[in-house]
CSV table of C-alpha atoms and ligand atoms in Angstrom, one decimal:
chain,number,residue,atom,x,y,z
A,20,UNK,CA,11.7,2.0,0.1
A,21,UNK,CA,13.2,-0.5,-1.8
A,22,UNK,CA,13.5,-0.3,-5.8
A,23,UNK,CA,10.7,-1.6,-7.8
A,24,UNK,CA,10.4,-4.6,-10.1
A,25,UNK,CA,6.7,-5.0,-11.2
A,26,UNK,CA,5.9,-7.7,-14.1
A,27,UNK,CA,2.3,-8.6,-14.8
A,28,UNK,CA,2.2,-10.1,-18.7
A,29,UNK,CA,-1.3,-11.6,-18.2
A,30,UNK,CA,-4.2,-10.0,-20.3
A,31,UNK,CA,-7.0,-9.6,-17.8
A,32,UNK,CA,-10.8,-9.4,-18.8
A,33,UNK,CA,-13.0,-8.9,-16.0
A,34,UNK,CA,-16.6,-8.8,-15.6
A,35,UNK,CA,-20.1,-10.5,-16.6
A,36,UNK,CA,-19.6,-13.2,-19.6
A,37,UNK,CA,-15.9,-12.6,-19.8
A,38,UNK,CA,-15.6,-16.4,-20.4
A,39,UNK,CA,-17.7,-16.0,-23.4
A,40,UNK,CA,-14.6,-14.2,-25.2
A,41,UNK,CA,-12.4,-17.4,-25.0
A,42,UNK,CA,-12.7,-18.2,-28.6
A,43,UNK,CA,-11.5,-14.7,-29.7
A,44,UNK,CA,-8.8,-14.8,-27.4
A,45,UNK,CA,-7.6,-17.9,-28.2
A,46,UNK,CA,-7.6,-17.2,-31.7
A,47,UNK,CA,-5.8,-13.9,-31.3
A,48,UNK,CA,-3.0,-16.1,-29.5
A,49,UNK,CA,-2.9,-18.4,-32.5
A,50,UNK,CA,-3.9,-21.8,-30.8
A,51,UNK,CA,-5.2,-24.4,-33.0
A,52,UNK,CA,-5.6,-27.1,-30.7
A,53,UNK,CA,-6.3,-26.7,-26.8
A,54,UNK,CA,-6.0,-29.0,-23.9
A,55,UNK,CA,-9.1,-28.0,-21.9
A,56,UNK,CA,-8.3,-28.9,-18.3
A,57,UNK,CA,-10.8,-28.9,-15.4
A,58,UNK,CA,-11.6,-30.5,-11.9
A,59,UNK,CA,-13.8,-33.2,-10.6
A,60,UNK,CA,-16.9,-32.1,-12.1
A,61,UNK,CA,-18.4,-28.5,-10.9
A,62,UNK,CA,-17.8,-26.8,-14.4
A,63,UNK,CA,-19.6,-30.0,-15.9
A,64,UNK,CA,-22.5,-29.5,-13.6
A,65,UNK,CA,-23.0,-25.5,-14.1
A,66,UNK,CA,-23.0,-26.1,-17.9
A,67,UNK,CA,-19.7,-23.8,-18.1
A,68,UNK,CA,-17.7,-26.5,-19.7
A,69,UNK,CA,-20.4,-27.0,-22.6
A,70,UNK,CA,-20.5,-23.1,-23.1
A,71,UNK,CA,-16.6,-22.5,-23.2
A,72,UNK,CA,-16.1,-25.6,-25.7
A,73,UNK,CA,-18.9,-24.4,-27.9
A,74,UNK,CA,-17.0,-21.0,-28.2
A,75,UNK,CA,-13.8,-23.0,-28.8
A,76,UNK,CA,-15.4,-24.6,-31.6
A,77,UNK,CA,-16.9,-21.6,-33.0
A,78,UNK,CA,-13.6,-20.1,-33.2
A,79,UNK,CA,-12.6,-23.0,-35.3
A,80,UNK,CA,-10.1,-24.2,-32.8
A,81,UNK,CA,-10.0,-28.1,-32.0
A,82,UNK,CA,-9.6,-29.2,-28.6
A,83,UNK,CA,-9.2,-32.3,-26.1
A,84,UNK,CA,-10.3,-32.6,-22.5
A,85,UNK,CA,-8.6,-33.6,-19.4
A,86,UNK,CA,-10.6,-33.6,-16.4
A,87,UNK,CA,-10.3,-35.0,-12.9
A,88,UNK,CA,-7.9,-32.5,-11.0
A,89,UNK,CA,-8.3,-32.8,-7.1
A,90,UNK,CA,-7.7,-30.2,-4.7
A,91,UNK,CA,-4.0,-30.1,-3.8
A,92,UNK,CA,-3.4,-31.3,-7.4
A,93,UNK,CA,-1.5,-34.5,-7.9
A,94,UNK,CA,1.6,-34.9,-10.3
A,95,UNK,CA,0.3,-38.1,-11.6
A,96,UNK,CA,-2.5,-36.3,-13.5
A,97,UNK,CA,0.2,-33.8,-14.7
A,98,UNK,CA,2.1,-36.3,-16.4
A,99,UNK,CA,-0.9,-37.7,-18.2
A,100,UNK,CA,-1.4,-34.4,-19.3
A,101,UNK,CA,1.7,-33.9,-20.5
A,102,UNK,CA,1.5,-37.0,-22.7
A,103,UNK,CA,-1.6,-36.0,-24.0
A,104,UNK,CA,-0.7,-32.4,-25.2
A,105,UNK,CA,2.5,-34.0,-26.7
A,106,UNK,CA,0.5,-37.3,-28.3
A,107,UNK,CA,-2.3,-35.0,-29.7
A,108,UNK,CA,-0.3,-32.2,-30.8
A,109,UNK,CA,-1.9,-29.4,-28.7
A,110,UNK,CA,-0.4,-26.0,-28.8
A,111,UNK,CA,-2.2,-24.2,-26.0
A,112,UNK,CA,-3.9,-25.1,-22.5
A,113,UNK,CA,-7.0,-23.7,-21.0
A,114,UNK,CA,-7.6,-24.2,-17.3
A,115,UNK,CA,-11.5,-23.9,-16.6
A,116,UNK,CA,-11.6,-24.0,-12.7
A,117,UNK,CA,-10.2,-23.0,-9.3
A,118,UNK,CA,-6.5,-22.8,-8.4
A,119,UNK,CA,-5.8,-26.3,-8.3
A,120,UNK,CA,-6.8,-26.9,-12.0
A,121,UNK,CA,-4.9,-23.7,-13.0
A,122,UNK,CA,-1.7,-24.9,-11.1
A,123,UNK,CA,-2.2,-28.4,-13.0
A,124,UNK,CA,-2.3,-26.6,-15.9
A,125,UNK,CA,1.1,-24.7,-15.3
A,126,UNK,CA,2.7,-27.9,-14.0
A,127,UNK,CA,1.8,-29.5,-17.7
A,128,UNK,CA,3.2,-26.5,-19.4
A,129,UNK,CA,6.3,-26.6,-17.6
A,130,UNK,CA,6.4,-30.3,-18.3
A,131,UNK,CA,6.0,-30.1,-22.0
A,132,UNK,CA,8.1,-27.5,-22.7
A,133,UNK,CA,11.0,-28.7,-20.4
A,134,UNK,CA,11.0,-32.5,-21.1
A,135,UNK,CA,12.4,-35.1,-18.7
A,136,UNK,CA,10.8,-35.2,-15.2
A,137,UNK,CA,8.6,-32.3,-14.4
A,138,UNK,CA,8.6,-33.0,-10.5
A,139,UNK,CA,12.4,-31.6,-11.0
A,140,UNK,CA,10.8,-28.2,-11.4
A,141,UNK,CA,9.1,-28.4,-8.0
A,142,UNK,CA,11.6,-30.2,-6.2
A,143,UNK,CA,14.4,-27.6,-7.3
A,144,UNK,CA,16.5,-30.0,-9.3
A,145,UNK,CA,16.2,-27.8,-12.6
A,146,UNK,CA,14.8,-24.3,-13.2
A,147,UNK,CA,12.2,-24.0,-15.9
A,148,UNK,CA,13.4,-22.2,-19.0
A,149,UNK,CA,10.0,-21.9,-20.5
A,150,UNK,CA,6.3,-23.1,-20.3
A,151,UNK,CA,3.7,-23.8,-23.1
A,152,UNK,CA,1.2,-21.0,-23.6
A,153,UNK,CA,-1.8,-21.3,-20.9
A,154,UNK,CA,-5.1,-19.4,-20.7
A,155,UNK,CA,-7.5,-19.3,-17.6
A,156,UNK,CA,-11.2,-18.9,-16.9
A,157,UNK,CA,-11.7,-18.7,-13.0
A,158,UNK,CA,-14.3,-20.1,-10.9
A,159,UNK,CA,-13.2,-19.7,-7.4
A,160,UNK,CA,-11.5,-16.5,-5.9
A,161,UNK,CA,-8.8,-17.6,-3.7
A,162,UNK,CA,-5.2,-18.4,-4.8
A,163,UNK,CA,-4.5,-15.6,-7.2
A,164,UNK,CA,-2.9,-18.1,-9.6
A,165,UNK,CA,-4.5,-16.4,-12.5
A,166,UNK,CA,-1.9,-13.5,-12.1
A,167,UNK,CA,0.6,-15.0,-9.9
A,168,UNK,CA,3.9,-16.8,-10.9
A,169,UNK,CA,3.3,-19.7,-8.7
A,170,UNK,CA,2.1,-23.1,-9.5
A,171,UNK,CA,1.7,-26.0,-6.2
A,172,UNK,CA,1.8,-29.7,-7.0
A,173,UNK,CA,1.3,-32.5,-4.8
A,174,UNK,CA,3.7,-35.4,-5.5
A,175,UNK,CA,1.4,-38.5,-4.7
A,176,UNK,CA,4.1,-40.9,-5.7
A,177,UNK,CA,6.4,-40.9,-2.7
A,178,UNK,CA,5.7,-41.7,0.8
A,179,UNK,CA,5.3,-39.4,2.5
A,180,UNK,CA,3.8,-37.2,-0.1
A,181,UNK,CA,5.2,-33.6,-1.0
A,182,UNK,CA,3.8,-30.6,-1.7
A,183,UNK,CA,6.0,-28.2,-3.2
A,184,UNK,CA,5.7,-25.0,-5.3
A,185,UNK,CA,7.6,-23.6,-8.6
A,186,UNK,CA,7.6,-19.7,-8.8
A,187,UNK,CA,9.1,-18.2,-12.1
A,188,UNK,CA,7.9,-15.3,-14.1
A,189,UNK,CA,7.0,-18.3,-16.8
A,190,UNK,CA,4.3,-19.3,-14.4
A,191,UNK,CA,2.4,-16.0,-15.1
A,192,UNK,CA,-0.5,-17.2,-17.7
A,193,UNK,CA,-1.6,-15.4,-20.9
A,194,UNK,CA,-4.8,-14.4,-20.3
A,195,UNK,CA,-6.9,-14.6,-17.3
A,196,UNK,CA,-11.3,-14.4,-17.9
A,197,UNK,CA,-12.7,-13.5,-14.8
A,198,UNK,CA,-16.4,-13.4,-14.4
A,199,UNK,CA,-17.4,-13.2,-10.8
A,200,UNK,CA,-20.8,-14.8,-11.7
A,201,UNK,CA,-18.9,-18.2,-11.9
A,202,UNK,CA,-18.2,-18.0,-8.4
A,203,UNK,CA,-22.0,-17.9,-7.3
A,204,UNK,CA,-22.0,-21.8,-6.8
A,205,UNK,CA,-19.0,-22.1,-4.7
A,206,UNK,CA,-19.5,-23.8,-1.3
A,207,UNK,CA,-19.7,-21.8,1.8
A,208,UNK,CA,-16.6,-23.5,2.9
A,209,UNK,CA,-14.5,-22.7,0.0
A,210,UNK,CA,-15.8,-19.3,-0.3
A,211,UNK,CA,-14.5,-18.7,3.4
A,212,UNK,CA,-11.3,-20.7,2.9
A,213,UNK,CA,-10.8,-18.8,-0.3
A,214,UNK,CA,-10.9,-15.4,1.5
A,215,UNK,CA,-8.6,-16.2,4.0
A,216,UNK,CA,-6.1,-17.5,1.4
A,217,UNK,CA,-6.5,-13.9,-0.4
A,218,UNK,CA,-6.0,-12.3,2.9
A,219,UNK,CA,-2.9,-14.4,3.8
A,220,UNK,CA,-1.3,-13.5,0.3
A,221,UNK,CA,-1.3,-9.7,1.6
A,222,UNK,CA,-0.5,-10.5,5.3
A,223,UNK,CA,2.4,-12.5,4.2
A,224,UNK,CA,3.7,-9.7,2.3
A,225,UNK,CA,2.8,-7.2,4.9
A,226,UNK,CA,5.4,-9.0,7.3
A,227,UNK,CA,8.6,-8.5,5.6
A,228,UNK,CA,12.2,-7.6,6.9
A,229,UNK,CA,13.7,-4.2,6.1
A,230,UNK,CA,12.0,-1.3,4.8
A,231,UNK,CA,8.8,-1.1,2.9
A,232,UNK,CA,6.4,1.4,1.1
A,233,UNK,CA,3.7,3.5,3.2
A,234,UNK,CA,1.4,3.3,-0.1
A,235,UNK,CA,1.8,-0.5,-0.2
A,236,UNK,CA,0.8,-0.8,3.7
A,237,UNK,CA,-2.2,1.2,2.9
A,238,UNK,CA,-3.2,-1.0,0.0
A,239,UNK,CA,-2.9,-4.0,2.3
A,240,UNK,CA,-5.2,-2.6,4.7
A,241,UNK,CA,-7.5,-1.6,2.4
A,242,UNK,CA,-7.7,-5.1,0.7
A,243,UNK,CA,-8.0,-6.8,4.0
A,244,UNK,CA,-10.8,-4.5,5.0
A,245,UNK,CA,-12.6,-5.2,1.8
A,246,UNK,CA,-12.2,-9.0,2.2
A,247,UNK,CA,-13.5,-8.9,5.8
A,248,UNK,CA,-16.5,-6.5,4.6
A,249,UNK,CA,-17.7,-8.7,1.3
A,250,UNK,CA,-16.9,-12.4,2.5
A,251,UNK,CA,-20.1,-12.2,4.8
A,252,UNK,CA,-22.1,-10.9,2.3
A,253,UNK,CA,-21.3,-13.6,-0.2
A,254,UNK,CA,-21.8,-16.1,2.4
A,255,UNK,CA,-25.3,-14.8,3.2
A,256,UNK,CA,-26.1,-14.2,-0.3
A,257,UNK,CA,-24.0,-16.3,-2.6
A,258,UNK,CA,-25.2,-14.6,-6.1
A,259,UNK,CA,-24.4,-11.1,-4.6
A,260,UNK,CA,-22.4,-9.8,-7.7
A,261,UNK,CA,-20.8,-7.0,-5.7
A,262,UNK,CA,-19.4,-9.1,-3.2
A,263,UNK,CA,-18.2,-11.9,-5.5
A,264,UNK,CA,-16.5,-9.1,-7.5
A,265,UNK,CA,-14.8,-7.4,-4.9
A,266,UNK,CA,-13.8,-11.0,-3.5
A,267,UNK,CA,-12.3,-11.9,-7.2
A,268,UNK,CA,-10.5,-8.9,-7.7
A,269,UNK,CA,-8.9,-8.5,-4.1
A,270,UNK,CA,-7.8,-12.2,-4.8
A,271,UNK,CA,-6.5,-11.4,-8.0
A,272,UNK,CA,-4.5,-8.3,-7.1
A,273,UNK,CA,-3.2,-9.8,-3.6
A,274,UNK,CA,-1.1,-12.3,-5.1
A,275,UNK,CA,0.2,-10.5,-8.4
A,276,UNK,CA,3.1,-8.9,-6.5
A,277,UNK,CA,1.2,-5.3,-6.2
A,278,UNK,CA,1.4,-5.8,-2.4
A,279,UNK,CA,5.1,-6.2,-2.1
A,280,UNK,CA,5.7,-3.4,-4.5
A,281,UNK,CA,8.7,-1.3,-2.7
A,282,UNK,CA,9.1,-3.7,0.1
A,283,UNK,CA,12.7,-4.9,0.7
A,284,UNK,CA,11.7,-8.6,0.2
A,285,UNK,CA,9.1,-10.6,-1.1
A,286,UNK,CA,7.4,-11.3,2.3
A,287,UNK,CA,7.7,-13.8,5.0
A,288,UNK,CA,5.7,-16.9,3.9
A,289,UNK,CA,6.2,-19.0,6.8
A,290,UNK,CA,2.6,-19.6,7.3
A,291,UNK,CA,2.3,-21.1,3.8
A,292,UNK,CA,5.0,-23.5,4.3
A,293,UNK,CA,3.7,-24.5,7.4
A,294,UNK,CA,0.2,-24.9,6.2
A,295,UNK,CA,1.5,-26.5,3.0
A,296,UNK,CA,3.0,-29.5,5.1
A,297,UNK,CA,-0.8,-30.0,6.6
A,298,UNK,CA,-2.5,-29.9,3.1
A,299,UNK,CA,0.2,-32.4,1.9
A,300,UNK,CA,0.0,-35.0,4.4
A,301,UNK,CA,-3.7,-34.6,5.6
A,302,UNK,CA,-5.3,-33.2,2.4
A,303,UNK,CA,-7.2,-30.0,4.4
A,304,UNK,CA,-8.4,-27.0,2.5
A,305,UNK,CA,-5.4,-24.4,1.9
A,306,UNK,CA,-7.2,-21.3,3.2
A,307,UNK,CA,-8.5,-23.4,6.2
A,308,UNK,CA,-5.2,-24.7,7.3
A,309,UNK,CA,-3.9,-20.9,6.8
A,310,UNK,CA,-6.5,-19.8,9.3
A,311,UNK,CA,-5.7,-22.6,11.6
A,312,UNK,CA,-1.9,-21.5,12.0
A,313,UNK,CA,-2.0,-17.6,11.4
A,314,UNK,CA,-2.9,-16.7,15.2
A,315,UNK,CA,-0.2,-19.0,16.6
A,316,UNK,CA,2.5,-17.6,14.0
A,317,UNK,CA,1.5,-14.1,15.0
A,318,UNK,CA,2.1,-14.4,18.8
A,319,UNK,CA,5.0,-16.5,18.2
A,320,UNK,CA,6.5,-13.8,16.2
A,321,UNK,CA,5.0,-10.7,17.5
A,322,UNK,CA,8.1,-9.5,19.5
A,323,UNK,CA,10.5,-9.1,16.4
A,324,UNK,CA,8.9,-6.0,15.4
A,325,UNK,CA,5.7,-5.1,17.8
A,326,UNK,CA,5.3,-1.8,15.8
A,327,UNK,CA,4.4,-3.8,12.5
A,328,UNK,CA,1.6,-5.2,14.2
A,329,UNK,CA,0.5,-1.9,15.8
A,330,UNK,CA,0.4,-0.6,11.9
A,331,UNK,CA,-1.4,-3.4,10.9
A,332,UNK,CA,-3.9,-3.2,13.7
A,333,UNK,CA,-4.6,0.5,13.3
A,334,UNK,CA,-4.7,0.1,9.7
A,335,UNK,CA,-7.3,-2.6,9.7
A,336,UNK,CA,-9.3,-2.3,13.0
A,337,UNK,CA,-8.0,0.9,14.7
A,338,UNK,CA,-6.6,-1.0,17.0
A,339,UNK,CA,-3.3,-0.2,18.5
A,340,UNK,CA,-3.0,-3.3,20.8
A,341,UNK,CA,-1.1,-5.9,18.8
A,342,UNK,CA,-2.6,-8.5,20.8
A,343,UNK,CA,-6.2,-7.6,20.4
A,344,UNK,CA,-5.6,-7.0,16.6
A,345,UNK,CA,-4.3,-10.6,16.3
A,346,UNK,CA,-7.7,-11.6,18.6
A,347,UNK,CA,-9.6,-9.5,15.8
A,348,UNK,CA,-8.3,-11.4,12.8
A,349,UNK,CA,-9.1,-14.9,14.7
A,350,UNK,CA,-12.5,-13.8,15.7
A,351,UNK,CA,-13.1,-12.8,11.8
A,352,UNK,CA,-12.1,-16.1,10.8
A,353,UNK,CA,-14.3,-17.8,13.4
A,354,UNK,CA,-17.2,-15.7,12.1
A,355,UNK,CA,-17.0,-17.3,8.7
A,356,UNK,CA,-16.5,-20.9,10.2
A,357,UNK,CA,-13.0,-21.1,9.6
A,358,UNK,CA,-10.8,-23.0,12.1
A,359,UNK,CA,-8.1,-21.2,14.4
A,360,UNK,CA,-6.9,-24.4,15.9
A,361,UNK,CA,-5.3,-27.6,14.1
A,362,UNK,CA,-8.0,-29.3,15.7
A,363,UNK,CA,-10.5,-27.4,14.1
A,364,UNK,CA,-9.4,-28.9,11.1
A,365,UNK,CA,-10.3,-32.1,12.4
A,366,UNK,CA,-6.9,-33.4,12.9
A,367,UNK,CA,-5.7,-34.8,16.1
A,368,UNK,CA,-2.4,-33.6,16.5
A,369,UNK,CA,-0.1,-34.7,19.4
A,370,UNK,CA,3.5,-33.7,20.0
A,371,UNK,CA,4.9,-36.3,17.9
A,372,UNK,CA,2.8,-35.2,14.9
A,373,UNK,CA,3.9,-31.6,15.5
A,374,UNK,CA,7.8,-32.9,15.5
A,375,UNK,CA,7.4,-34.9,12.2
A,376,UNK,CA,5.4,-31.9,10.6
A,377,UNK,CA,8.0,-29.7,11.7
A,378,UNK,CA,11.0,-31.7,10.4
A,379,UNK,CA,8.8,-31.8,7.1
A,380,UNK,CA,8.8,-28.0,6.7
A,381,UNK,CA,12.4,-27.7,7.1
A,382,UNK,CA,13.1,-30.6,5.0
A,383,UNK,CA,14.6,-32.7,7.9
A,384,UNK,CA,16.1,-29.6,9.4
A,385,UNK,CA,18.1,-28.5,6.2
A,386,UNK,CA,16.5,-25.2,5.8
A,387,UNK,CA,14.8,-22.2,7.7
A,388,UNK,CA,11.8,-20.5,6.6
A,389,UNK,CA,10.3,-17.0,7.0
A,390,UNK,CA,11.9,-13.4,6.6
A,391,UNK,CA,10.2,-11.3,9.1
A,392,UNK,CA,11.5,-13.6,11.7
A,393,UNK,CA,13.6,-16.4,10.3
A,394,UNK,CA,12.3,-19.9,11.9
A,395,UNK,CA,14.2,-23.2,12.4
A,396,UNK,CA,12.6,-26.5,13.1
A,397,UNK,CA,12.3,-25.8,16.8
A,398,UNK,CA,10.2,-22.7,16.2
A,399,UNK,CA,7.9,-24.6,13.7
A,400,UNK,CA,7.7,-27.2,16.3
A,401,UNK,CA,6.6,-24.4,18.6
A,402,UNK,CA,4.0,-22.9,16.5
A,403,UNK,CA,2.5,-26.2,15.6
A,404,UNK,CA,2.2,-26.9,19.3
A,405,UNK,CA,0.7,-23.7,20.0
A,406,UNK,CA,-1.8,-24.0,17.0
A,407,UNK,CA,-2.5,-27.6,18.6
A,408,UNK,CA,-3.5,-26.2,22.0
A,409,UNK,CA,-0.2,-28.1,23.7
A,410,UNK,CA,1.5,-24.9,24.5
B,528,NZQ,O1,-13.0,-30.0,-8.7
B,528,NZQ,P1,-14.2,-29.3,-8.8
B,528,NZQ,O2,-15.4,-30.0,-9.2
B,528,NZQ,O3,-14.1,-28.0,-10.1
B,528,NZQ,O4,-14.4,-28.6,-7.5
B,528,NZQ,C1,-13.7,-27.5,-6.8
B,528,NZQ,C2,-12.9,-28.2,-5.6
B,528,NZQ,O5,-13.9,-29.2,-4.9
B,528,NZQ,C3,-14.6,-26.5,-6.2
B,528,NZQ,N1,-14.9,-25.5,-6.9
B,528,NZQ,C4,-14.3,-24.8,-7.7
B,528,NZQ,N2,-15.1,-23.7,-8.4
B,528,NZQ,C5,-16.3,-24.1,-8.3
B,528,NZQ,C6,-16.2,-24.9,-7.4
B,528,NZQ,N3,-17.4,-25.5,-6.9
B,528,NZQ,C7,-18.5,-25.0,-7.2
B,528,NZQ,N4,-18.8,-23.8,-8.1
B,528,NZQ,C8,-17.5,-23.2,-8.7
B,528,NZQ,N5,-17.5,-22.4,-9.3
B,528,NZQ,O6,-13.9,-26.1,-5.4
B,528,NZQ,C9,-13.3,-27.0,-4.9
B,528,NZQ,C10,-11.6,-26.5,-4.3
B,528,NZQ,O7,-10.8,-26.0,-5.5
B,528,NZQ,P2,-9.5,-25.9,-5.4
B,528,NZQ,O8,-9.2,-25.3,-7.2
B,528,NZQ,O9,-8.7,-26.8,-5.3
B,528,NZQ,O10,-9.5,-24.4,-4.7
B,528,NZQ,P3,-8.4,-23.2,-4.7
B,528,NZQ,O11,-9.0,-22.3,-5.6
B,528,NZQ,O12,-8.5,-22.8,-3.3
B,528,NZQ,O13,-6.7,-23.8,-4.7
B,528,NZQ,C11,-6.2,-24.4,-4.0
B,528,NZQ,C12,-4.9,-24.9,-4.4
B,528,NZQ,O14,-4.1,-24.0,-4.8
B,528,NZQ,C13,-2.7,-23.8,-4.3
B,528,NZQ,C14,-3.0,-24.8,-2.9
B,528,NZQ,O15,-2.1,-24.9,-1.9
B,528,NZQ,C15,-4.1,-25.5,-3.2
B,528,NZQ,O16,-3.3,-26.6,-3.6
B,528,NZQ,N6,-2.2,-22.5,-4.0
B,528,NZQ,C16,-1.8,-22.0,-5.6
B,528,NZQ,C17,-1.3,-20.6,-5.4
B,528,NZQ,C18,-0.8,-20.1,-6.8
B,528,NZQ,N7,-0.7,-21.0,-7.7
B,528,NZQ,O17,-0.2,-18.9,-6.9
B,528,NZQ,C19,-1.0,-19.6,-4.0
B,528,NZQ,C20,-1.8,-20.4,-2.8
B,528,NZQ,O18,-0.9,-19.8,-1.7
B,528,NZQ,C21,-1.9,-21.7,-2.8
B,528,NZQ,O19,-0.6,-22.4,-2.4
B,529,ZN,ZN1,-2.1,-19.2,-0.3
């Protein structure tokens, strides 16, 4: 196994009514004026925003609001948030919503601290040297952003649009208040898409080069089995607390670094890169895009290390035939109405579209992706072709 560096500075309060502690927690953090950030309206409709703001007021803390974050959050709103935070003299950001709201909050935090053009931190021009303090109340189990080091932003000011991540330990938020009940209202599609994303954060780490740790492999298989057990329950009965709680905690632990402990690298992450190109250009839901890609990626890279697929198949399904194990993952995705092809995402991909997307992924042939198997533009093109049923 490899040496372990495990850094998880986020204070987590998990359980029913966790969000009601927001006033005390912000006060303990020394916040005096908070930028409350949220999405298109679900938190208003559910009454969550009013409840949260009442708690902030009770704690004697001032706040301003910035709503309007959309899925695949845009840099244009981030710029507005940076300006508001500065002009209004804020000293804390509170994200109330899903992963997109939190990623937008993180970007505002980077921009406030670092000055200059915030996109620099996403296109790799500058590395962040700090971030404004951020807390989160999560309403959707999926991205793991509530404990992850990551923020993913879409630049809607360029043509073509770019979707890029910024991963640093500064991106790990100060606190996350996690109440599974807040996810009861998440739609079937977003619940399923979120479940795939949770699974993929573990699968991406399971497939790594070099040595790993047996314990981490076992944790990975357990997490995958739990997500596959509880997702259908949450879809059938959206207010099943145990189902929502298992999904929420799996989502958090899947992407906080635990699932890579003892592994030689941080994982493969090719599917994420291949998917981000789709959600950037076509605005599809991230988890659904991953479901559409994964099986094709798996078949393409299988011969790199078949034993790894055998271990996964046996650990999750008791299935030692790697092809059958891949099919079982796809059957699960289908059973929760997730697509397993690009067409299933509603996109009409031809060979030219596959070529353009592949070049986008490798920054016009300037980089490779992946770690379990390193992929160049031609490899990515082949995977898009397979996922489109053209190969
Ligand atoms: O905007 P509102 O009205 O809140 O509606 C949202 C949105 O339409 C809705 N929703 C959220 N909570 C709800 C709810 N609807 C009803 N009840 C609730 N309780 O769900 C829709 C999707 O929300 P979004 O935040 O976009 O979903 P998700 O959490 O899946 O975030 C996806 C984004 O995160 C990025 C993805 O690429 C994508 O941009 N990722 C971030 C990561 C990270 N920071 O660590 C890692 C991931 O791999 C991923 O790339
Ligand atoms: Zn993801």
